[in-house]
mmCIF file of C-alpha atoms in Angstrom:
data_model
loop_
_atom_site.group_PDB
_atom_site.id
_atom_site.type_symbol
_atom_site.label_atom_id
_atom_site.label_comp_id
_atom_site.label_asym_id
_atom_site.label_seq_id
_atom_site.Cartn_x
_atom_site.Cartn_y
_atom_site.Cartn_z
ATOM 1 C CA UNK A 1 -18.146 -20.724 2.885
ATOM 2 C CA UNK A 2 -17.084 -20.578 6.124
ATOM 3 C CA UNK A 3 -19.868 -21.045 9.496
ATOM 4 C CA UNK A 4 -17.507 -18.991 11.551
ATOM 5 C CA UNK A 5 -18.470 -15.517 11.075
ATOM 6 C CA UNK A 6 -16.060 -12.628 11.426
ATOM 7 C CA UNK A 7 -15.905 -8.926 10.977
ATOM 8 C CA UNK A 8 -13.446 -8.120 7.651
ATOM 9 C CA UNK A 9 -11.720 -5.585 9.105
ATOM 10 C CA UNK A 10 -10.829 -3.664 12.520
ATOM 11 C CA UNK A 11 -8.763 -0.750 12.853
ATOM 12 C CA UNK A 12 -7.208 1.608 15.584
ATOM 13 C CA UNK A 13 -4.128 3.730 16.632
ATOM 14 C CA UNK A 14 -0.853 2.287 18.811
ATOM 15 C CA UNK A 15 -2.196 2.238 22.328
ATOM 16 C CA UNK A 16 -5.407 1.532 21.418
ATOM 17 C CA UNK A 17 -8.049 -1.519 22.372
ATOM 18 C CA UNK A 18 -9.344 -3.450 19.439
ATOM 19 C CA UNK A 19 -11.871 -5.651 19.726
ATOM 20 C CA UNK A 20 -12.784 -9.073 17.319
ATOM 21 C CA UNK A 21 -15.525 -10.956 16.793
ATOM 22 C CA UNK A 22 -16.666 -14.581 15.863
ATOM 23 C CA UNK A 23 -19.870 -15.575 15.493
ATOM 24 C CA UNK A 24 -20.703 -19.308 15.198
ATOM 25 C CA UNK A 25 -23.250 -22.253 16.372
ATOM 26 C CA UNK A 26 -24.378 -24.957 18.406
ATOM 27 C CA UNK A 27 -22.252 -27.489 16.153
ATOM 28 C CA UNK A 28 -18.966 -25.656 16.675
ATOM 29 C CA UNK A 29 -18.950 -22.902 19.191
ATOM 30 C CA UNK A 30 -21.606 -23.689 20.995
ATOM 31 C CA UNK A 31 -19.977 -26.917 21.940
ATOM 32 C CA UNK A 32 -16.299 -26.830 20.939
ATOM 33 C CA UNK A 33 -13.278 -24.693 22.017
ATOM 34 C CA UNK A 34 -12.489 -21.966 20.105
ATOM 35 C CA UNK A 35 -8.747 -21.571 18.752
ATOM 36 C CA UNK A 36 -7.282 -17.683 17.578
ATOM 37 C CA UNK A 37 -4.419 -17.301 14.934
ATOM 38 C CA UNK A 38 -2.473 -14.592 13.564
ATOM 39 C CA UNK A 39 -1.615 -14.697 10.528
ATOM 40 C CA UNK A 40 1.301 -12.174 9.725
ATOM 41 C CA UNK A 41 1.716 -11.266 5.645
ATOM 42 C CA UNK A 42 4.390 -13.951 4.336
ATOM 43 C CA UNK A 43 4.467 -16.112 7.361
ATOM 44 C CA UNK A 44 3.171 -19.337 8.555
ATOM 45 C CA UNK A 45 -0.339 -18.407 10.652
ATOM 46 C CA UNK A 46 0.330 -18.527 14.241
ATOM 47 C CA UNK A 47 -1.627 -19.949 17.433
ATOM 48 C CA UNK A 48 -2.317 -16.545 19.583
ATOM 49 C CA UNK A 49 -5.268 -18.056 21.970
ATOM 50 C CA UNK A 50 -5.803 -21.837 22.782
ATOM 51 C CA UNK A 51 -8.961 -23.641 24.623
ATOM 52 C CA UNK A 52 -11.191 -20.432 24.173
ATOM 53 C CA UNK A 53 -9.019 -17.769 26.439
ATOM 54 C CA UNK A 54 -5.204 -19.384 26.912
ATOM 55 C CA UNK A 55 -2.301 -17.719 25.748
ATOM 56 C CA UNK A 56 0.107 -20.202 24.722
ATOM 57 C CA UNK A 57 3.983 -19.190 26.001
ATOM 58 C CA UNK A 58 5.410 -16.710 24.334
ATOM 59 C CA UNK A 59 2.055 -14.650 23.536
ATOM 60 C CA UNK A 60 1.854 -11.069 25.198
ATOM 61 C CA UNK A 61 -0.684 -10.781 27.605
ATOM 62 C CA UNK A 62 -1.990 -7.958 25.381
ATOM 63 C CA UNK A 63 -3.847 -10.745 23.483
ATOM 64 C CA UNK A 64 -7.173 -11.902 25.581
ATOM 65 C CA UNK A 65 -9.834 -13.513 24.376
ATOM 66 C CA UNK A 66 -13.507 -14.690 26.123
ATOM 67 C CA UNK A 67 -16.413 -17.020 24.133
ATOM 68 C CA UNK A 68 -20.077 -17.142 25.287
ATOM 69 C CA UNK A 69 -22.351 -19.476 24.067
ATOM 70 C CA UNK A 70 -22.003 -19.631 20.044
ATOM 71 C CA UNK A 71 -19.702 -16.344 20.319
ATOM 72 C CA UNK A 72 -16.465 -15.662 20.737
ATOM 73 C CA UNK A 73 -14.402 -12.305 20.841
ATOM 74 C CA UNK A 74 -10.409 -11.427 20.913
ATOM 75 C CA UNK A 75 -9.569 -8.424 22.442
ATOM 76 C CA UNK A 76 -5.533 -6.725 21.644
ATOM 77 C CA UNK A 77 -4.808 -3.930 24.440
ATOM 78 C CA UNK A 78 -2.027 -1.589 23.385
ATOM 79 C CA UNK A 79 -1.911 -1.964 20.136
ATOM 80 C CA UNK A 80 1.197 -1.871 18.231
ATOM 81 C CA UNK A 81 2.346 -1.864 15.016
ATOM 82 C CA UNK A 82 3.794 -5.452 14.766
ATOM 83 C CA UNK A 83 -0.034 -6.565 15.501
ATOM 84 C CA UNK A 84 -1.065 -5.755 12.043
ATOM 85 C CA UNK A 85 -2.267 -9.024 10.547
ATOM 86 C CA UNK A 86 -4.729 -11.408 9.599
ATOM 87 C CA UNK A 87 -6.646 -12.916 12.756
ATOM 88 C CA UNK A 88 -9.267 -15.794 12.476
ATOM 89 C CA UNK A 89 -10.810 -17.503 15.036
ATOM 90 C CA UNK A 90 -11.647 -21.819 14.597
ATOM 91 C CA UNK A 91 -13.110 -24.750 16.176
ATOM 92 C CA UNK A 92 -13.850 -28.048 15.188
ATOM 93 C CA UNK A 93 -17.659 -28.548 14.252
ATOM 94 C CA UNK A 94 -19.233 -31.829 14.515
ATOM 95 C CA UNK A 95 -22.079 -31.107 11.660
ATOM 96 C CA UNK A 96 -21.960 -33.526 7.925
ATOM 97 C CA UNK A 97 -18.702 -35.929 9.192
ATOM 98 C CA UNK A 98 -16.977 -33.135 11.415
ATOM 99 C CA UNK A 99 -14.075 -31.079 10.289
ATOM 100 C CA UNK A 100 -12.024 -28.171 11.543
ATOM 101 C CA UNK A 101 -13.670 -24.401 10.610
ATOM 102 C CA UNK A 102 -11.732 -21.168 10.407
ATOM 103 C CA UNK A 103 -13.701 -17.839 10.821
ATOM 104 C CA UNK A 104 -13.844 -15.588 7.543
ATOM 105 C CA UNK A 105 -10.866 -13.056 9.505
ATOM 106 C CA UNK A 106 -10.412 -9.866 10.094
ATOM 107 C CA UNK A 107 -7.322 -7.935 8.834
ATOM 108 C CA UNK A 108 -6.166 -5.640 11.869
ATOM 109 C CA UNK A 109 -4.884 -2.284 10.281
ATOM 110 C CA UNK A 110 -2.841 -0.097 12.990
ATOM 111 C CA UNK A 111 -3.519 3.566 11.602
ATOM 112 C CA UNK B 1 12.611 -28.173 18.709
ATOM 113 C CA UNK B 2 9.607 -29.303 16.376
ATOM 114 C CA UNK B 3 9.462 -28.254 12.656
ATOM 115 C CA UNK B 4 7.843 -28.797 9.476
ATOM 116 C CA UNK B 5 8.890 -28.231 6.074
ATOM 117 C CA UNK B 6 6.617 -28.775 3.330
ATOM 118 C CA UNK B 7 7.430 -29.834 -0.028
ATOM 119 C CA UNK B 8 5.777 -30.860 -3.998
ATOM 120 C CA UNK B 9 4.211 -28.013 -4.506
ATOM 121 C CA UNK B 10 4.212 -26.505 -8.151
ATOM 122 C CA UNK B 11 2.229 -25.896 -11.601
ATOM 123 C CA UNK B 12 -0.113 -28.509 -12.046
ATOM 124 C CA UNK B 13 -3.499 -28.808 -15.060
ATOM 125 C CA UNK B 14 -6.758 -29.005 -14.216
ATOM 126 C CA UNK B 15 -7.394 -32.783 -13.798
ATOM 127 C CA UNK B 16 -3.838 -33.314 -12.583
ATOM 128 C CA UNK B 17 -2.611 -35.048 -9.623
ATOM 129 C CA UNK B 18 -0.082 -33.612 -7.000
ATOM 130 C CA UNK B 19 1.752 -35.496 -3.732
ATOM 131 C CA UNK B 20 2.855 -32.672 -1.174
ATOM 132 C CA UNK B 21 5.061 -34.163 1.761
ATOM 133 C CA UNK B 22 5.495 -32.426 4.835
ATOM 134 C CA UNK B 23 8.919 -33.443 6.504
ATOM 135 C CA UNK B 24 8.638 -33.374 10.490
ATOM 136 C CA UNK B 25 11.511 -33.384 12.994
ATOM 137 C CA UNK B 26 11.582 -32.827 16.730
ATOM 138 C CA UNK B 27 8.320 -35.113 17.138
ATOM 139 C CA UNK B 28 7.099 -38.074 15.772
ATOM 140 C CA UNK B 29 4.104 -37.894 13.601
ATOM 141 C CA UNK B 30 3.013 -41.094 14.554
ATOM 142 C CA UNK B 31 1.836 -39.956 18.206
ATOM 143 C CA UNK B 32 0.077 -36.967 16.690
ATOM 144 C CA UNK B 33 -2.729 -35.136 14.959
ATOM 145 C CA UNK B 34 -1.403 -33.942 11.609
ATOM 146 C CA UNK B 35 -3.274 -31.785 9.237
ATOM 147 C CA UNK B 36 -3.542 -29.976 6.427
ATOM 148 C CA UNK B 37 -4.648 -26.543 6.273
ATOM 149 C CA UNK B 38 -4.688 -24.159 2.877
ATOM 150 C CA UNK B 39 -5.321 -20.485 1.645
ATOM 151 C CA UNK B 40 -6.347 -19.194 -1.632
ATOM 152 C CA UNK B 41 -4.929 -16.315 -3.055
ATOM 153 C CA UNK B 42 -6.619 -13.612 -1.523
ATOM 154 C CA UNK B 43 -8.473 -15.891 0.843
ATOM 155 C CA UNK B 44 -8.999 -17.011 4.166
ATOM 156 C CA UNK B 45 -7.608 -20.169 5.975
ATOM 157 C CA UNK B 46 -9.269 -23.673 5.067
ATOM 158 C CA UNK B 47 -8.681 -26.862 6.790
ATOM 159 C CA UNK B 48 -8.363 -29.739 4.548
ATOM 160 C CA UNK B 49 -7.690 -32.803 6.271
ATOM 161 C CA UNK B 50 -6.258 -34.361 9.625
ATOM 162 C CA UNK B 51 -4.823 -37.761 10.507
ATOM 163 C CA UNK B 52 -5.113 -39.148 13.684
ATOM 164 C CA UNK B 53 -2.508 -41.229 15.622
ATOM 165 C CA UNK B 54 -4.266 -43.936 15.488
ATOM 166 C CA UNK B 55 -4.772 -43.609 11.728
ATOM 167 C CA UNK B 56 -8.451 -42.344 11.012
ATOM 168 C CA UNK B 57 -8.533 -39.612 8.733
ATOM 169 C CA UNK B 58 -10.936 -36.712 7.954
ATOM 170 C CA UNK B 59 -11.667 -34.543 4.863
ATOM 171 C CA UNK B 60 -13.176 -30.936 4.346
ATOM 172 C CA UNK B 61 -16.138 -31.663 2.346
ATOM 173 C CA UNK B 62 -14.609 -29.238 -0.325
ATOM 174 C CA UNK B 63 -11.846 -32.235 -1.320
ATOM 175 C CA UNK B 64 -13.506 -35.729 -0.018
ATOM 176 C CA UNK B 65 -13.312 -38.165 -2.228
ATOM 177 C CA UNK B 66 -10.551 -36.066 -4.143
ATOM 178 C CA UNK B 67 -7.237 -35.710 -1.586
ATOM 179 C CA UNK B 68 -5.616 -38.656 0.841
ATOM 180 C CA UNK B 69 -3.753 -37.761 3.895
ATOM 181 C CA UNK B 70 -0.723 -40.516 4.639
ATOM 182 C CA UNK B 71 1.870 -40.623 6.577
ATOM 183 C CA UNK B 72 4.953 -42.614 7.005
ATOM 184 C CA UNK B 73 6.395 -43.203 10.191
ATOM 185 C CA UNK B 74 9.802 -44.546 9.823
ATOM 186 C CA UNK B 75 10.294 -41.553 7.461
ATOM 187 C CA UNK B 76 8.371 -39.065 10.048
ATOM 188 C CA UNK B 77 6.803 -37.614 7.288
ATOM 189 C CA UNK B 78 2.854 -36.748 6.817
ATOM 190 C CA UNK B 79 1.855 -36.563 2.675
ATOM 191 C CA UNK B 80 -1.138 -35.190 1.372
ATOM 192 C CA UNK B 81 -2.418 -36.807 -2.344
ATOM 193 C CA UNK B 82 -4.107 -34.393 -4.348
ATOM 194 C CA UNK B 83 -5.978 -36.356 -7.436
ATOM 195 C CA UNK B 84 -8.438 -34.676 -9.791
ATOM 196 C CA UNK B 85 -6.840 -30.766 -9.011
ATOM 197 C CA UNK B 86 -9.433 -28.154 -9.910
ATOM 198 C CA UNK B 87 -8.224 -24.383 -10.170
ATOM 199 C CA UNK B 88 -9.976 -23.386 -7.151
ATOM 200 C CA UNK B 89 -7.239 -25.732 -4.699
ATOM 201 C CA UNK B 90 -4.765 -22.903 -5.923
ATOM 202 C CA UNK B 91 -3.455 -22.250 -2.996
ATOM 203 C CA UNK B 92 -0.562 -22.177 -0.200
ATOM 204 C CA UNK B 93 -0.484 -25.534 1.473
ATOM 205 C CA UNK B 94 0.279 -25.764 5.416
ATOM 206 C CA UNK B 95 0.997 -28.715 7.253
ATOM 207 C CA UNK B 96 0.410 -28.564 11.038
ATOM 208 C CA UNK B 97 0.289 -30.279 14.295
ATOM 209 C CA UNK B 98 -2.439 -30.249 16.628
ATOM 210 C CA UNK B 99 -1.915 -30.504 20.283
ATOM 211 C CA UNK B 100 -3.660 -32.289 23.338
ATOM 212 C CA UNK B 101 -6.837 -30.485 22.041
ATOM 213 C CA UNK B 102 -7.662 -28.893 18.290
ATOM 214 C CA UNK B 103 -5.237 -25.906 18.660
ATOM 215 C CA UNK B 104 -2.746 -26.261 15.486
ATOM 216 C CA UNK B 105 0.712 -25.364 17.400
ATOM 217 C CA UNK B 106 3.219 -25.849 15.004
ATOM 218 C CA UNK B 107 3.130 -24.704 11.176
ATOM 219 C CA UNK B 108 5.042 -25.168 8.318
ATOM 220 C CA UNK B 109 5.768 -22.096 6.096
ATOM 221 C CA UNK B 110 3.778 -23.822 2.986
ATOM 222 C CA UNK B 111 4.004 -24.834 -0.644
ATOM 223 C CA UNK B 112 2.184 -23.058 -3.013
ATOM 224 C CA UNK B 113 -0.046 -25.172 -5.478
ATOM 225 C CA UNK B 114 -1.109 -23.465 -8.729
ATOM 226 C CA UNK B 115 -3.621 -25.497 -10.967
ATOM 227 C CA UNK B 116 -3.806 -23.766 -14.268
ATOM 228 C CA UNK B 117 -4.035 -24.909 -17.923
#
C-alpha cells in the first residue's frame, strides 16, 4: 500500500492541459524531494521531473511540475498523443527504516 | 553511455529461491546507488531495495529479511537474491541507478519473475 497518493486516472484531448496529483506526508513529501516517471506500456519507466520541478535533458518543457508542503502536482501542456502513459510521482520517506515510495499513478488517456 | 541489462528471471515455486543480476556498463556500480525497483502485473511501481556505494543496503519492508542486494565490482554487476519467493513478488524486475540525489536516471528494461506452483 503505497503513502503516496495519486489520482487513477486523468484524461484530455491533444492540446490540452492535464493536471496530476500526489498527495503525501511529513515523512516523505513534507521533507523529501519528490521524483516524476513515465512509464510508457512495454518500456522501462522513465525519469520526467527530478528534485521536485527539474526537467532532466531531453524532457519537453511541456512537462512542469511544483510540490507544496506534503503535495505535489505535474502539470503536461499540449498534450499529445505520445504522452499517454503511466505517471507516478516518489520520494524517499524516512518512516520504519526508510525506503523509496512510488505514488499509486495515474494512467494519462489522450481522448 | 550507461546501461543496464537485467537477467535470471523465470518460473520459480512458491518457497523457491531466485538470483537476478543486473549487468552495468558505462559506469561503475561501485561509485553508485543501485536499486531495485518491481511491478506486479497490473500494478504500480515498488521499490525493493538500494545499495549504497559505500555498501549499506536497504529493504522495502514487503521483502526484508527475504531478498539481498550484492554487487560485484570487478564484474560491474549489482544482483538481487530472492529466497523464500511468494506469488505476490510476481513481477517485472528493474534495476536502476540513482543519481546525486534519489531520482532513478537510468533503467533497465526488466526480467519478469513468475512464482507459481
Amino acid at each position: 500500500q503505497s503513502v503516496l497518493t495519486q489520482p487513477p486516472s486523468a484524461s484530455g484531448t491533444p492540446g490540452q492541459r492535464v493536471t496530476i496529483s500526489c498527495s503525501g506526508s511529513s515523512s516523505n513529501l513534507g521533507r523529501y524531494y519528490v521524483y516524476w516517471y513515465q512509464h510508457l506500456a512495454g518500456a522501462a519507466p522513465k525519469l520526467l521531473i527530478q528534485r521536485n520541478d527539474q526537467r532532466p535533458s531531453g524532457v519537453p518543457d511541456r512537462f512542469s511540475a511544483s510540490k507544496s508542503g506534503t503535495s505535489a502536482s505535474l502539470v503536461i501542456s499540449g498534450l499529445r498523443a505520445e504522452d499517454e502513459a503511466d505517471y507516478y510521482c516518489a520520494a524517499w520517506d524516512n518512516s520504519l527504516s526508510g525506503s523509496y515510495v512510488f505514488g499509486t499513478g495515474t494512467r494519462v488517456t489522450v481522448l | 553511455e550507461v546501461q543496464l541489462v537485467e537477467s535470471g528471471g523465470g518460473v520459480i515455486q512458491p518457497g523457491g529461491s531466485l538470483r537476478l543480476s543486473c549487468e552495468a556498463s558505462g559506469f561503475d556500480v561501485s561509485n553508485n546507488y543501485m536499486s531495485w525497483v518491481r511491478q506486479a502485473p497490473g500494478k504500480g511501481l515498488e521499490w525493493v531495495s538500494v545499495i549504497y556505494s559505500r555498501g549499506d543496503t536497504f529493504y522495502a519492508e514487503s521483502v526484508k529479511g527475504r531478498f539481498t542486494i550484492s554487487r560485484d565490482n570487478f564484474k560491474n554487476m549489482v544482483y538481487l537474491q530472492m529466497d523464500s519467493l511468494r506469488a505476490d513478488d510476481t513481477a517485472i524486475y528493474y534495476c536502476a541507478k540513482r543519481g546525486f540525489e534519489w531520482e532513478l536516471t537510468h533503467w533497465g528494461q526488466g526480467t519478469l519473475v513468475t512464482v507459481s506452483s
